[in-house]
mmCIF file of the C-alpha atoms, coordinates in Angstrom:
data_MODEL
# 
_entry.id   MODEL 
# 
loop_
_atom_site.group_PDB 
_atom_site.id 
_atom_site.type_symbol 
_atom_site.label_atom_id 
_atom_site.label_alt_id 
_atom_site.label_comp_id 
_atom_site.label_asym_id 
_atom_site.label_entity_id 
_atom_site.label_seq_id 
_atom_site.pdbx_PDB_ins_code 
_atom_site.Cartn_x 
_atom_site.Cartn_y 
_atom_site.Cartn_z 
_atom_site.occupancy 
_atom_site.B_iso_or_equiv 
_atom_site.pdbx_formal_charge 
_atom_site.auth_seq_id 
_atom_site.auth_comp_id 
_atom_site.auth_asym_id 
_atom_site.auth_atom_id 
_atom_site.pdbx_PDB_model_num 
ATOM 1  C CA . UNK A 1 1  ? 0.000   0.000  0.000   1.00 0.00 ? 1  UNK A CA 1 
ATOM 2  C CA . UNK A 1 2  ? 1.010   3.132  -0.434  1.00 0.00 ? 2  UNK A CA 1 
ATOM 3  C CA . UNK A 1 3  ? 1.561   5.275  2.618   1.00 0.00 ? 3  UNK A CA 1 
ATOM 4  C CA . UNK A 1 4  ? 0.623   9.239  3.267   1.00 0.00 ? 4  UNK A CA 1 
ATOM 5  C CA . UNK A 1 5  ? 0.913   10.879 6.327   1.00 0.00 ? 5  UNK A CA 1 
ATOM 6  C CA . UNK A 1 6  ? 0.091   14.643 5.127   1.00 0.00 ? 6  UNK A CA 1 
ATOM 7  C CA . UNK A 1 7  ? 1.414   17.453 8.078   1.00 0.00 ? 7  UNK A CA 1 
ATOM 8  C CA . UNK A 1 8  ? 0.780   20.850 5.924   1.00 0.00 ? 8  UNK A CA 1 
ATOM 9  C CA . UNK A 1 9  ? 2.457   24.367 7.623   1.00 0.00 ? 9  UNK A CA 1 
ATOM 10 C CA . UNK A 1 10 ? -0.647  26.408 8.901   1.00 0.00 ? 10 UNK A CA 1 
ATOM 11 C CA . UNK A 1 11 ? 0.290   28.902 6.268   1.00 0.00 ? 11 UNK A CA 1 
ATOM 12 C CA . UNK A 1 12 ? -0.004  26.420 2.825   1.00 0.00 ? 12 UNK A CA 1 
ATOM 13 C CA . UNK A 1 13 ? -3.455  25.978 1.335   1.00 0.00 ? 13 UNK A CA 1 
ATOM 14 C CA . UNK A 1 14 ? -2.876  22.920 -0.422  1.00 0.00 ? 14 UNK A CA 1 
ATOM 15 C CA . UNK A 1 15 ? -0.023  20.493 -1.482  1.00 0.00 ? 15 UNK A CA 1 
ATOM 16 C CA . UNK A 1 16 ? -0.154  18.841 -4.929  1.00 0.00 ? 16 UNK A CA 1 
ATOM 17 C CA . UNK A 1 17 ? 2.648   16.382 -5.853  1.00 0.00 ? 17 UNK A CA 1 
ATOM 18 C CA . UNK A 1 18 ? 3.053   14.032 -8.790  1.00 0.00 ? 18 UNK A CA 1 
ATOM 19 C CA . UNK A 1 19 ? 5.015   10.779 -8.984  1.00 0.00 ? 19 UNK A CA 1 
ATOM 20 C CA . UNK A 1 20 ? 5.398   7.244  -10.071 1.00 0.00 ? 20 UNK A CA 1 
ATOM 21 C CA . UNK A 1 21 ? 4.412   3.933  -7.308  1.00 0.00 ? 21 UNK A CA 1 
ATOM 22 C CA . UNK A 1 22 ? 5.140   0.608  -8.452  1.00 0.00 ? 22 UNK A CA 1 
ATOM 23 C CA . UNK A 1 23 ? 5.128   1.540  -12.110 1.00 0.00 ? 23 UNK A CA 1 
ATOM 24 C CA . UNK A 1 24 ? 1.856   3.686  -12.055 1.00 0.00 ? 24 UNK A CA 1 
ATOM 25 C CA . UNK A 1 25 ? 1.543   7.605  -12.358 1.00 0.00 ? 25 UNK A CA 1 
ATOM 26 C CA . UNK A 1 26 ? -0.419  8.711  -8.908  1.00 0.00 ? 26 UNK A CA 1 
ATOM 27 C CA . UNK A 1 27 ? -1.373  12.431 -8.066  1.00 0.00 ? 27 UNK A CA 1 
ATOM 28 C CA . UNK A 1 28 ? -1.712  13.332 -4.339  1.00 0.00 ? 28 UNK A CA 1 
ATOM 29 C CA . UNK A 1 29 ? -3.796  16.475 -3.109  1.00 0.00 ? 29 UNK A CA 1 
ATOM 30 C CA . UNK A 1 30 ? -3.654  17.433 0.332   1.00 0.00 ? 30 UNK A CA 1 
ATOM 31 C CA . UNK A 1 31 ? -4.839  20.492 1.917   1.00 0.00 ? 31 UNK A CA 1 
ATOM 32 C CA . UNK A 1 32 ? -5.656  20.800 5.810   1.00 0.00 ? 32 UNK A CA 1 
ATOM 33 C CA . UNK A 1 33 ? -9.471  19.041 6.043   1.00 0.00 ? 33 UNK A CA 1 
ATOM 34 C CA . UNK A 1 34 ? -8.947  16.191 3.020   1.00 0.00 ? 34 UNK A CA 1 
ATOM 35 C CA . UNK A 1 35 ? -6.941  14.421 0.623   1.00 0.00 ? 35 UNK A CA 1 
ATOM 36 C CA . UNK A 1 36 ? -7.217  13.067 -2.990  1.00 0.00 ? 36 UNK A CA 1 
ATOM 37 C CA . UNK A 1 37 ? -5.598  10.413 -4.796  1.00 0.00 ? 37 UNK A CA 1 
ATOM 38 C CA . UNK A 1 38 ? -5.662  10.081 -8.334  1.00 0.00 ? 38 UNK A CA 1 
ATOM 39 C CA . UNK A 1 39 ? -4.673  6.658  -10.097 1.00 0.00 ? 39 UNK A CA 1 
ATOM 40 C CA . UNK A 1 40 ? -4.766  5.015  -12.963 1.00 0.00 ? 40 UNK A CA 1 
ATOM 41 C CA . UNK A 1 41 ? -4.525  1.432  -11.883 1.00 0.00 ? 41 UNK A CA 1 
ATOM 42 C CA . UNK A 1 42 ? -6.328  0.048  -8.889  1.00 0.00 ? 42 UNK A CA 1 
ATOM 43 C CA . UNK A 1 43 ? -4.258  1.094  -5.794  1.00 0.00 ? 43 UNK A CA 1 
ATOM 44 C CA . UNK A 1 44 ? -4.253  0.567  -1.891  1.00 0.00 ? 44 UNK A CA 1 
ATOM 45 C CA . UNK A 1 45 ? -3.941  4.169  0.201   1.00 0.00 ? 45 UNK A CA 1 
ATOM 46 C CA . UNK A 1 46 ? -3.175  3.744  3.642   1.00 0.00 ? 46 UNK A CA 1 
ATOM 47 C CA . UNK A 1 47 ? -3.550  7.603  5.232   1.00 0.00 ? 47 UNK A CA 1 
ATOM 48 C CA . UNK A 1 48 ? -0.938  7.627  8.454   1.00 0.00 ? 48 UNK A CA 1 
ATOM 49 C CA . UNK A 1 49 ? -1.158  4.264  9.230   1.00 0.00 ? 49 UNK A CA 1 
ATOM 50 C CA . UNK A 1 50 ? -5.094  3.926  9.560   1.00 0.00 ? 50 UNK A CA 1 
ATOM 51 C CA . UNK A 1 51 ? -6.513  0.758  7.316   1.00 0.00 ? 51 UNK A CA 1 
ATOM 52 C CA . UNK A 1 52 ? -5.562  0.478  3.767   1.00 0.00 ? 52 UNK A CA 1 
ATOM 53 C CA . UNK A 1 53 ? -8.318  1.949  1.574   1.00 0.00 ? 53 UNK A CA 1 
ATOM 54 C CA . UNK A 1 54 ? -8.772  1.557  -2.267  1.00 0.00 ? 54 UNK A CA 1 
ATOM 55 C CA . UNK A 1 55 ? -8.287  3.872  -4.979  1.00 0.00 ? 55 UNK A CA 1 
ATOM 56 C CA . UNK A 1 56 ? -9.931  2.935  -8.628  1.00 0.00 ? 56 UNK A CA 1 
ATOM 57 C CA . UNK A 1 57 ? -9.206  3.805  -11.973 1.00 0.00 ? 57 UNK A CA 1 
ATOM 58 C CA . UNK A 1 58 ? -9.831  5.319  -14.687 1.00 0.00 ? 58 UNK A CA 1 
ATOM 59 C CA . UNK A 1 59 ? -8.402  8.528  -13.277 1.00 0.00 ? 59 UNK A CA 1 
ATOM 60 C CA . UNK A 1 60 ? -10.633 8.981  -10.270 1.00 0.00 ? 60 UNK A CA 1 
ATOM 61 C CA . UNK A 1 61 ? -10.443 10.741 -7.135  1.00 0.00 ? 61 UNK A CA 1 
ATOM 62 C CA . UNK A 1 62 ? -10.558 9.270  -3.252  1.00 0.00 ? 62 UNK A CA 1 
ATOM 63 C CA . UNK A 1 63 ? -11.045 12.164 -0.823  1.00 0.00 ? 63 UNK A CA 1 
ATOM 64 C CA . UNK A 1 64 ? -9.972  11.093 2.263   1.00 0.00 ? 64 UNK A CA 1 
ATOM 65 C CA . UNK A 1 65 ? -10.360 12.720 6.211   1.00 0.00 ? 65 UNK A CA 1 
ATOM 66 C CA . UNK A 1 66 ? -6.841  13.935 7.409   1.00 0.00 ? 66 UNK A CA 1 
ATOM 67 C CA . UNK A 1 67 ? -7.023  13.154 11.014  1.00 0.00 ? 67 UNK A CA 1 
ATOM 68 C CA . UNK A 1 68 ? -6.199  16.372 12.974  1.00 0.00 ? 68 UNK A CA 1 
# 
């Protein structure tokens, strides 16, 4: 699974980063109340360390909770 612990400074808005995992282009938003991942092959999230979730192609979105 892929892990993501977002932690954005107080001042950022939002975090966008793009990169390759196992192969497979994934896009990760973050900002301070949620979080999207955006893959293009079926993918397991796991957000800091809290049960693995799944992500599903084509190119959608999984918002998930950031825990506070």
């Amino acid at each position: 699974a892929l892990g993501v612990d977002p932690c954005l400074p107080t001042s950022w808005q939002a975090l966008e980063l793009r990169f390759r995992f196992r192969g497979q282009a994934i896009t990760v938003r973050a900002d301070h109340d949620q979080m999207h991942v955006t893959c293009l092959a079926p993918l397991s999230v796991r957000l800091a360390g809290g049960p693995s979730l799944p992500c599903y192609p084509p190119r959608t979105s999984m918002p998930l909770e950031v825990p506070r």
